[in-house]
Amino acid sequence: MPTDDEVITALKALANDRRLTILAWLKAPRSHFREQVDGDLVDDGVCGVLIAEKLGVSQPTVSEHMRILVAAGLVTAKRIKQWTFYQRDEARLTELHDSISKL
């Protein structure tokens, strides 16, 4: 189970509309993103470039949002070539949900 500090960090990460939107998109990546050259949308995650493109923001802006989501344990990052791919951490999200439900 996550510690109180981990739950607080996750809640702070979720207190941003863009990060909530990204998490929703990552739940069903094939429905929200075009196919990518490297990596499978489901098996490897979604490239940060595609997230930036869909969100309509710069790559550095997406990188900061994703850094916060990774630090909160809500998504995982995986490097393929020069790109970073992101996936939801479903097990961690379930743990956080269960912890919050007990409050």
PDB file of C-alpha atoms in Angstrom:
ATOM      1  CA  MET A   1       0.000   0.000   0.000  1.00  0.00           C
ATOM      2  CA  PRO A   2       1.205   3.500  -0.750  1.00  0.00           C
ATOM      3  CA  THR A   3       2.372   5.722   2.071  1.00  0.00           C
ATOM      4  CA  ASP A   4       0.506   8.903   2.969  1.00  0.00           C
ATOM      5  CA  ASP A   5       3.215  10.938   1.210  1.00  0.00           C
ATOM      6  CA  GLU A   6       2.830   8.843  -1.956  1.00  0.00           C
ATOM      7  CA  VAL A   7      -0.930   9.360  -1.931  1.00  0.00           C
ATOM      8  CA  ILE A   8      -0.456  13.118  -1.501  1.00  0.00           C
ATOM      9  CA  THR A   9       2.042  13.205  -4.383  1.00  0.00           C
ATOM     10  CA  ALA A  10      -0.415  11.308  -6.595  1.00  0.00           C
ATOM     11  CA  LEU A  11      -3.287  13.624  -5.683  1.00  0.00           C
ATOM     12  CA  LYS A  12      -1.145  16.673  -6.503  1.00  0.00           C
ATOM     13  CA  ALA A  13      -0.272  15.119  -9.872  1.00  0.00           C
ATOM     14  CA  LEU A  14      -3.964  14.533 -10.566  1.00  0.00           C
ATOM     15  CA  ALA A  15      -4.884  18.117  -9.685  1.00  0.00           C
ATOM     16  CA  ASN A  16      -4.122  19.232 -13.247  1.00  0.00           C
ATOM     17  CA  ASP A  17      -6.615  18.940 -16.120  1.00  0.00           C
ATOM     18  CA  ARG A  18      -3.952  18.179 -18.716  1.00  0.00           C
ATOM     19  CA  ARG A  19      -2.472  15.337 -16.668  1.00  0.00           C
ATOM     20  CA  LEU A  20      -5.954  13.895 -16.101  1.00  0.00           C
ATOM     21  CA  THR A  21      -6.572  14.068 -19.845  1.00  0.00           C
ATOM     22  CA  ILE A  22      -3.279  12.317 -20.593  1.00  0.00           C
ATOM     23  CA  LEU A  23      -4.130   9.531 -18.124  1.00  0.00           C
ATOM     24  CA  ALA A  24      -7.541   9.092 -19.763  1.00  0.00           C
ATOM     25  CA  TRP A  25      -5.956   8.886 -23.226  1.00  0.00           C
ATOM     26  CA  LEU A  26      -3.376   6.361 -22.028  1.00  0.00           C
ATOM     27  CA  LYS A  27      -6.161   4.100 -20.774  1.00  0.00           C
ATOM     28  CA  ALA A  28      -7.167   3.407 -24.404  1.00  0.00           C
ATOM     29  CA  PRO A  29      -4.181   4.466 -26.512  1.00  0.00           C
ATOM     30  CA  ARG A  30      -5.383   2.945 -29.796  1.00  0.00           C
ATOM     31  CA  SER A  31      -8.553   5.039 -29.550  1.00  0.00           C
ATOM     32  CA  HIS A  32      -6.691   8.292 -28.976  1.00  0.00           C
ATOM     33  CA  PHE A  33      -3.382   8.127 -30.849  1.00  0.00           C
ATOM     34  CA  ARG A  34      -2.272   7.377 -34.382  1.00  0.00           C
ATOM     35  CA  GLU A  35       0.093   4.478 -34.963  1.00  0.00           C
ATOM     36  CA  GLN A  36       3.726   5.251 -34.208  1.00  0.00           C
ATOM     37  CA  VAL A  37       6.877   4.217 -36.076  1.00  0.00           C
ATOM     38  CA  ASP A  38       8.678   2.675 -33.105  1.00  0.00           C
ATOM     39  CA  GLY A  39       6.968   0.752 -30.353  1.00  0.00           C
ATOM     40  CA  ASP A  40       3.443  -0.580 -29.991  1.00  0.00           C
ATOM     41  CA  LEU A  41       0.891   1.804 -28.465  1.00  0.00           C
ATOM     42  CA  VAL A  42      -0.297  -0.821 -25.970  1.00  0.00           C
ATOM     43  CA  ASP A  43       2.775  -2.996 -25.376  1.00  0.00           C
ATOM     44  CA  ASP A  44       5.381  -0.207 -25.263  1.00  0.00           C
ATOM     45  CA  GLY A  45       3.308   2.866 -24.488  1.00  0.00           C
ATOM     46  CA  VAL A  46       2.701   6.139 -26.270  1.00  0.00           C
ATOM     47  CA  CYS A  47       5.579   8.301 -27.467  1.00  0.00           C
ATOM     48  CA  GLY A  48       5.814  11.675 -25.766  1.00  0.00           C
ATOM     49  CA  VAL A  49       5.825  13.305 -29.202  1.00  0.00           C
ATOM     50  CA  LEU A  50       2.326  11.949 -29.916  1.00  0.00           C
ATOM     51  CA  ILE A  51       1.094  13.130 -26.523  1.00  0.00           C
ATOM     52  CA  ALA A  52       2.452  16.631 -27.192  1.00  0.00           C
ATOM     53  CA  GLU A  53       0.902  16.627 -30.668  1.00  0.00           C
ATOM     54  CA  LYS A  54      -2.547  15.603 -29.386  1.00  0.00           C
ATOM     55  CA  LEU A  55      -2.435  17.955 -26.406  1.00  0.00           C
ATOM     56  CA  GLY A  56      -1.305  20.832 -28.643  1.00  0.00           C
ATOM     57  CA  VAL A  57       1.676  21.777 -26.492  1.00  0.00           C
ATOM     58  CA  SER A  58       5.455  21.739 -26.827  1.00  0.00           C
ATOM     59  CA  GLN A  59       7.588  18.688 -26.144  1.00  0.00           C
ATOM     60  CA  PRO A  60       9.158  20.299 -23.025  1.00  0.00           C
ATOM     61  CA  THR A  61       5.677  20.977 -21.606  1.00  0.00           C
ATOM     62  CA  VAL A  62       4.670  17.337 -22.082  1.00  0.00           C
ATOM     63  CA  SER A  63       7.986  16.193 -20.629  1.00  0.00           C
ATOM     64  CA  GLU A  64       7.253  18.140 -17.443  1.00  0.00           C
ATOM     65  CA  HIS A  65       3.717  16.735 -17.169  1.00  0.00           C
ATOM     66  CA  MET A  66       5.043  13.219 -17.726  1.00  0.00           C
ATOM     67  CA  ARG A  67       7.869  13.710 -15.225  1.00  0.00           C
ATOM     68  CA  ILE A  68       5.257  14.557 -12.578  1.00  0.00           C
ATOM     69  CA  LEU A  69       3.086  11.550 -13.501  1.00  0.00           C
ATOM     70  CA  VAL A  70       6.104   9.212 -13.401  1.00  0.00           C
ATOM     71  CA  ALA A  71       7.279  10.639 -10.048  1.00  0.00           C
ATOM     72  CA  ALA A  72       3.774  10.056  -8.658  1.00  0.00           C
ATOM     73  CA  GLY A  73       3.889   6.457  -9.846  1.00  0.00           C
ATOM     74  CA  LEU A  74       0.886   6.869 -12.129  1.00  0.00           C
ATOM     75  CA  VAL A  75       2.728   6.093 -15.365  1.00  0.00           C
ATOM     76  CA  THR A  76       5.917   4.321 -16.351  1.00  0.00           C
ATOM     77  CA  ALA A  77       8.474   5.527 -18.861  1.00  0.00           C
ATOM     78  CA  LYS A  78      10.356   3.353 -21.332  1.00  0.00           C
ATOM     79  CA  ARG A  79      13.125   4.429 -23.713  1.00  0.00           C
ATOM     80  CA  ILE A  80      13.180   3.099 -27.263  1.00  0.00           C
ATOM     81  CA  LYS A  81      15.918   4.623 -29.426  1.00  0.00           C
ATOM     82  CA  GLN A  82      15.821   8.375 -28.710  1.00  0.00           C
ATOM     83  CA  TRP A  83      12.141   8.404 -27.699  1.00  0.00           C
ATOM     84  CA  THR A  84      10.361   7.989 -24.382  1.00  0.00           C
ATOM     85  CA  PHE A  85       7.144   5.983 -24.286  1.00  0.00           C
ATOM     86  CA  TYR A  86       4.583   6.194 -21.499  1.00  0.00           C
ATOM     87  CA  GLN A  87       2.047   3.727 -20.102  1.00  0.00           C
ATOM     88  CA  ARG A  88      -0.356   3.853 -17.197  1.00  0.00           C
ATOM     89  CA  ASP A  89       0.775   1.827 -14.185  1.00  0.00           C
ATOM     90  CA  GLU A  90      -2.539   0.053 -13.618  1.00  0.00           C
ATOM     91  CA  ALA A  91      -1.379  -1.849 -10.527  1.00  0.00           C
ATOM     92  CA  ARG A  92      -0.208   1.366  -8.880  1.00  0.00           C
ATOM     93  CA  LEU A  93      -3.390   3.213  -9.871  1.00  0.00           C
ATOM     94  CA  THR A  94      -5.435   0.441  -8.232  1.00  0.00           C
ATOM     95  CA  GLU A  95      -3.359   0.659  -5.037  1.00  0.00           C
ATOM     96  CA  LEU A  96      -3.803   4.437  -4.920  1.00  0.00           C
ATOM     97  CA  HIS A  97      -7.539   4.114  -5.573  1.00  0.00           C
ATOM     98  CA  ASP A  98      -7.866   1.620  -2.727  1.00  0.00           C
ATOM     99  CA  SER A  99      -5.885   3.882  -0.363  1.00  0.00           C
ATOM    100  CA  ILE A 100      -7.991   6.927  -1.220  1.00  0.00           C
ATOM    101  CA  SER A 101     -11.212   4.920  -0.823  1.00  0.00           C
ATOM    102  CA  LYS A 102     -10.242   4.154   2.773  1.00  0.00           C
ATOM    103  CA  LEU A 103      -9.989   7.838   3.743  1.00  0.00           C
TER     104      LEU A 103
END
